Amino acid sequence: MARLCSVMLFVCFAAAAASQEAGNATDATQAKASLRGAADAVLALAGTTGRACVGQSGWKHDFSQGLLSCGRRTGGAMPAAGQCMKDLQGVSESCGNCLGDLIQCARDSCMKVCCYGSCPTSSVCRDCNQAHCNGAFSACAGESPP
């Protein structure tokens, strides 16, 4: 999700540059082509971002333990958490990034109620993750956390 936001920000900058080019250029075609290419990149990324883990069986394997392990190894910070999950679960980079974003969200939103990783299966911890993090994960991964 963070990567999609970054790409969308890039498109905004590209639009501004294209607009400026169109004002300075005698032929606005070049500026339009530049903007169209940036927009196509965003659409391509958006097409894979909502289904990043669909069809990959590895992401569910020892799900909670994997999240906890990579969260501890990386301090819950992206992009390291995503790379850790990619390697640990044997999934694509985009799926690993969805999992890493889930780790980072849990760190930022639920660390205290999850006893700093000591009670990840408690109802209050699960409720916090459901309320703050699972929706974004599902939107990225195309799957719901087990």
PDB file of C-alpha atoms in Angstrom:
ATOM      1  CA  MET A   1       0.000   0.000   0.000  1.00  0.00           C
ATOM      2  CA  ALA A   2       2.833   2.379   0.835  1.00  0.00           C
ATOM      3  CA  ARG A   3       4.422   1.626  -2.542  1.00  0.00           C
ATOM      4  CA  LEU A   4       1.149   2.444  -4.326  1.00  0.00           C
ATOM      5  CA  CYS A   5       0.988   5.781  -2.491  1.00  0.00           C
ATOM      6  CA  SER A   6       4.569   6.519  -3.519  1.00  0.00           C
ATOM      7  CA  VAL A   7       3.803   5.743  -7.139  1.00  0.00           C
ATOM      8  CA  MET A   8       0.685   7.909  -7.031  1.00  0.00           C
ATOM      9  CA  LEU A   9       2.805  10.754  -5.637  1.00  0.00           C
ATOM     10  CA  PHE A  10       5.209  10.193  -8.526  1.00  0.00           C
ATOM     11  CA  VAL A  11       2.301  10.529 -10.956  1.00  0.00           C
ATOM     12  CA  CYS A  12       1.363  13.854  -9.394  1.00  0.00           C
ATOM     13  CA  PHE A  13       4.920  15.098  -9.913  1.00  0.00           C
ATOM     14  CA  ALA A  14       4.889  13.709 -13.448  1.00  0.00           C
ATOM     15  CA  ALA A  15       1.623  15.527 -14.131  1.00  0.00           C
ATOM     16  CA  ALA A  16       3.120  18.790 -12.934  1.00  0.00           C
ATOM     17  CA  ALA A  17       6.219  18.246 -15.062  1.00  0.00           C
ATOM     18  CA  ALA A  18       4.104  17.308 -18.081  1.00  0.00           C
ATOM     19  CA  SER A  19       2.005  20.401 -17.620  1.00  0.00           C
ATOM     20  CA  GLN A  20       5.126  22.548 -17.467  1.00  0.00           C
ATOM     21  CA  GLU A  21       6.588  20.789 -20.514  1.00  0.00           C
ATOM     22  CA  ALA A  22       3.369  21.357 -22.427  1.00  0.00           C
ATOM     23  CA  GLY A  23       3.587  25.046 -21.616  1.00  0.00           C
ATOM     24  CA  ASN A  24       7.180  25.245 -22.767  1.00  0.00           C
ATOM     25  CA  ALA A  25       7.056  22.823 -25.690  1.00  0.00           C
ATOM     26  CA  THR A  26       5.761  23.604 -29.122  1.00  0.00           C
ATOM     27  CA  ASP A  27       4.321  20.094 -29.298  1.00  0.00           C
ATOM     28  CA  ALA A  28       2.393  18.946 -26.215  1.00  0.00           C
ATOM     29  CA  THR A  29       2.401  15.337 -27.484  1.00  0.00           C
ATOM     30  CA  GLN A  30       5.669  14.555 -25.711  1.00  0.00           C
ATOM     31  CA  ALA A  31       4.344  15.800 -22.374  1.00  0.00           C
ATOM     32  CA  LYS A  32       1.133  13.789 -22.764  1.00  0.00           C
ATOM     33  CA  ALA A  33       3.103  10.633 -23.569  1.00  0.00           C
ATOM     34  CA  SER A  34       5.237  11.118 -20.464  1.00  0.00           C
ATOM     35  CA  LEU A  35       2.176  11.483 -18.257  1.00  0.00           C
ATOM     36  CA  ARG A  36       0.441   8.538 -19.926  1.00  0.00           C
ATOM     37  CA  GLY A  37       3.446   6.322 -19.171  1.00  0.00           C
ATOM     38  CA  ALA A  38       3.399   7.318 -15.506  1.00  0.00           C
ATOM     39  CA  ALA A  39      -0.343   6.667 -15.291  1.00  0.00           C
ATOM     40  CA  ASP A  40       0.098   3.249 -16.920  1.00  0.00           C
ATOM     41  CA  ALA A  41       2.707   2.372 -14.276  1.00  0.00           C
ATOM     42  CA  VAL A  42       0.262   3.239 -11.496  1.00  0.00           C
ATOM     43  CA  LEU A  43      -2.497   1.178 -13.077  1.00  0.00           C
ATOM     44  CA  ALA A  44      -0.165  -1.790 -13.502  1.00  0.00           C
ATOM     45  CA  LEU A  45       0.870  -1.607  -9.861  1.00  0.00           C
ATOM     46  CA  ALA A  46      -2.711  -1.197  -8.677  1.00  0.00           C
ATOM     47  CA  GLY A  47      -3.691  -4.275 -10.667  1.00  0.00           C
ATOM     48  CA  THR A  48      -1.245  -6.454  -8.743  1.00  0.00           C
ATOM     49  CA  THR A  49      -1.581  -4.748  -5.366  1.00  0.00           C
ATOM     50  CA  GLY A  50      -5.026  -6.001  -4.291  1.00  0.00           C
ATOM     51  CA  ARG A  51      -4.212  -9.609  -5.123  1.00  0.00           C
ATOM     52  CA  ALA A  52      -0.574  -9.885  -4.108  1.00  0.00           C
ATOM     53  CA  CYS A  53      -0.952 -13.144  -2.145  1.00  0.00           C
ATOM     54  CA  VAL A  54      -3.743 -14.785  -4.151  1.00  0.00           C
ATOM     55  CA  GLY A  55      -2.704 -18.218  -5.386  1.00  0.00           C
ATOM     56  CA  GLN A  56       0.335 -18.420  -3.097  1.00  0.00           C
ATOM     57  CA  SER A  57      -0.026 -21.061  -0.423  1.00  0.00           C
ATOM     58  CA  GLY A  58       3.119 -20.213   1.549  1.00  0.00           C
ATOM     59  CA  TRP A  59       1.907 -16.982   3.110  1.00  0.00           C
ATOM     60  CA  LYS A  60      -0.486 -18.795   5.499  1.00  0.00           C
ATOM     61  CA  HIS A  61       2.088 -21.320   6.752  1.00  0.00           C
ATOM     62  CA  ASP A  62       2.770 -20.693  10.471  1.00  0.00           C
ATOM     63  CA  PHE A  63       1.257 -17.255   9.866  1.00  0.00           C
ATOM     64  CA  SER A  64       1.337 -15.836  13.402  1.00  0.00           C
ATOM     65  CA  GLN A  65       4.743 -17.308  14.186  1.00  0.00           C
ATOM     66  CA  GLY A  66       6.182 -15.933  10.947  1.00  0.00           C
ATOM     67  CA  LEU A  67       4.840 -12.449  11.642  1.00  0.00           C
ATOM     68  CA  LEU A  68       6.193 -12.532  15.174  1.00  0.00           C
ATOM     69  CA  SER A  69       9.581 -13.848  14.086  1.00  0.00           C
ATOM     70  CA  CYS A  70      10.069 -11.302  11.310  1.00  0.00           C
ATOM     71  CA  GLY A  71       8.671  -8.528  13.493  1.00  0.00           C
ATOM     72  CA  ARG A  72      11.294  -9.248  16.127  1.00  0.00           C
ATOM     73  CA  ARG A  73      14.135  -9.637  13.610  1.00  0.00           C
ATOM     74  CA  THR A  74      13.377  -6.364  11.849  1.00  0.00           C
ATOM     75  CA  GLY A  75      11.936  -4.217  14.609  1.00  0.00           C
ATOM     76  CA  GLY A  76       8.677  -4.369  12.681  1.00  0.00           C
ATOM     77  CA  ALA A  77       9.958  -1.898  10.090  1.00  0.00           C
ATOM     78  CA  MET A  78       9.380  -1.985   6.363  1.00  0.00           C
ATOM     79  CA  PRO A  79      10.955  -2.815   3.964  1.00  0.00           C
ATOM     80  CA  ALA A  80      12.989  -5.278   6.063  1.00  0.00           C
ATOM     81  CA  ALA A  81       9.850  -6.903   7.506  1.00  0.00           C
ATOM     82  CA  GLY A  82       8.498  -7.509   3.998  1.00  0.00           C
ATOM     83  CA  GLN A  83      11.779  -9.005   2.794  1.00  0.00           C
ATOM     84  CA  CYS A  84      11.897 -11.237   5.863  1.00  0.00           C
ATOM     85  CA  MET A  85       8.365 -12.521   5.239  1.00  0.00           C
ATOM     86  CA  LYS A  86       9.090 -13.023   1.531  1.00  0.00           C
ATOM     87  CA  ASP A  87      12.084 -15.190   2.385  1.00  0.00           C
ATOM     88  CA  LEU A  88      10.507 -16.983   5.342  1.00  0.00           C
ATOM     89  CA  GLN A  89       7.184 -17.794   3.685  1.00  0.00           C
ATOM     90  CA  GLY A  90       8.530 -18.338   0.160  1.00  0.00           C
ATOM     91  CA  VAL A  91       6.186 -15.823  -1.449  1.00  0.00           C
ATOM     92  CA  SER A  92       6.482 -13.071  -4.048  1.00  0.00           C
ATOM     93  CA  GLU A  93       7.950  -9.700  -3.190  1.00  0.00           C
ATOM     94  CA  SER A  94       4.534  -8.038  -3.429  1.00  0.00           C
ATOM     95  CA  CYS A  95       2.964 -10.584  -1.059  1.00  0.00           C
ATOM     96  CA  GLY A  96       5.934 -10.224   1.299  1.00  0.00           C
ATOM     97  CA  ASN A  97       5.397  -6.467   1.278  1.00  0.00           C
ATOM     98  CA  CYS A  98       1.730  -6.889   2.246  1.00  0.00           C
ATOM     99  CA  LEU A  99       2.819  -9.112   5.119  1.00  0.00           C
ATOM    100  CA  GLY A 100       5.550  -6.649   6.111  1.00  0.00           C
ATOM    101  CA  ASP A 101       3.050  -3.792   6.094  1.00  0.00           C
ATOM    102  CA  LEU A 102       0.850  -5.897   8.394  1.00  0.00           C
ATOM    103  CA  ILE A 103       3.777  -6.326  10.779  1.00  0.00           C
ATOM    104  CA  GLN A 104       4.539  -2.607  10.738  1.00  0.00           C
ATOM    105  CA  CYS A 105       0.879  -1.723  11.308  1.00  0.00           C
ATOM    106  CA  ALA A 106       0.677  -4.106  14.266  1.00  0.00           C
ATOM    107  CA  ARG A 107       3.844  -2.576  15.676  1.00  0.00           C
ATOM    108  CA  ASP A 108       2.519   0.949  15.301  1.00  0.00           C
ATOM    109  CA  SER A 109      -1.065   0.290  16.411  1.00  0.00           C
ATOM    110  CA  CYS A 110      -1.167  -2.769  18.655  1.00  0.00           C
ATOM    111  CA  MET A 111       2.236  -3.427  20.211  1.00  0.00           C
ATOM    112  CA  LYS A 112       1.213  -2.542  23.763  1.00  0.00           C
ATOM    113  CA  VAL A 113      -2.083  -4.489  23.781  1.00  0.00           C
ATOM    114  CA  CYS A 114      -0.247  -7.446  22.235  1.00  0.00           C
ATOM    115  CA  CYS A 115       2.126  -7.451  25.220  1.00  0.00           C
ATOM    116  CA  TYR A 116       5.077  -6.461  23.007  1.00  0.00           C
ATOM    117  CA  GLY A 117       4.797  -9.789  21.193  1.00  0.00           C
ATOM    118  CA  SER A 118       4.197 -11.934  24.279  1.00  0.00           C
ATOM    119  CA  CYS A 119       0.436 -12.424  23.833  1.00  0.00           C
ATOM    120  CA  PRO A 120      -0.255 -12.337  20.079  1.00  0.00           C
ATOM    121  CA  THR A 121      -3.178 -14.754  20.358  1.00  0.00           C
ATOM    122  CA  SER A 122      -5.027 -12.877  23.108  1.00  0.00           C
ATOM    123  CA  SER A 123      -8.473 -11.616  22.168  1.00  0.00           C
ATOM    124  CA  VAL A 124      -7.533  -7.980  22.813  1.00  0.00           C
ATOM    125  CA  CYS A 125      -4.510  -8.317  20.527  1.00  0.00           C
ATOM    126  CA  ARG A 126      -6.530  -9.998  17.792  1.00  0.00           C
ATOM    127  CA  ASP A 127      -9.264  -7.358  18.126  1.00  0.00           C
ATOM    128  CA  CYS A 128      -6.719  -4.552  17.792  1.00  0.00           C
ATOM    129  CA  ASN A 129      -5.204  -6.062  14.654  1.00  0.00           C
ATOM    130  CA  GLN A 130      -8.667  -6.638  13.216  1.00  0.00           C
ATOM    131  CA  ALA A 131      -9.643  -3.032  13.877  1.00  0.00           C
ATOM    132  CA  HIS A 132      -6.427  -1.376  12.701  1.00  0.00           C
ATOM    133  CA  CYS A 133      -4.485  -3.614  10.327  1.00  0.00           C
ATOM    134  CA  ASN A 134      -6.367  -6.514   8.767  1.00  0.00           C
ATOM    135  CA  GLY A 135      -8.394  -4.384   6.349  1.00  0.00           C
ATOM    136  CA  ALA A 136      -5.311  -2.866   4.751  1.00  0.00           C
ATOM    137  CA  PHE A 137      -3.708  -6.304   4.545  1.00  0.00           C
ATOM    138  CA  SER A 138      -6.759  -7.770   2.821  1.00  0.00           C
ATOM    139  CA  ALA A 139      -6.866  -4.857   0.390  1.00  0.00           C
ATOM    140  CA  CYS A 140      -3.207  -5.447  -0.480  1.00  0.00           C
ATOM    141  CA  ALA A 141      -3.077  -9.231  -0.411  1.00  0.00           C
ATOM    142  CA  GLY A 142      -6.507 -10.148  -1.733  1.00  0.00           C
ATOM    143  CA  GLU A 143      -6.755 -12.566   1.189  1.00  0.00           C
ATOM    144  CA  SER A 144      -7.845 -12.272   4.813  1.00  0.00           C
ATOM    145  CA  PRO A 145      -5.482 -13.148   7.651  1.00  0.00           C
ATOM    146  CA  PRO A 146      -6.162 -16.667   8.961  1.00  0.00           C
TER     147      PRO A 146
END
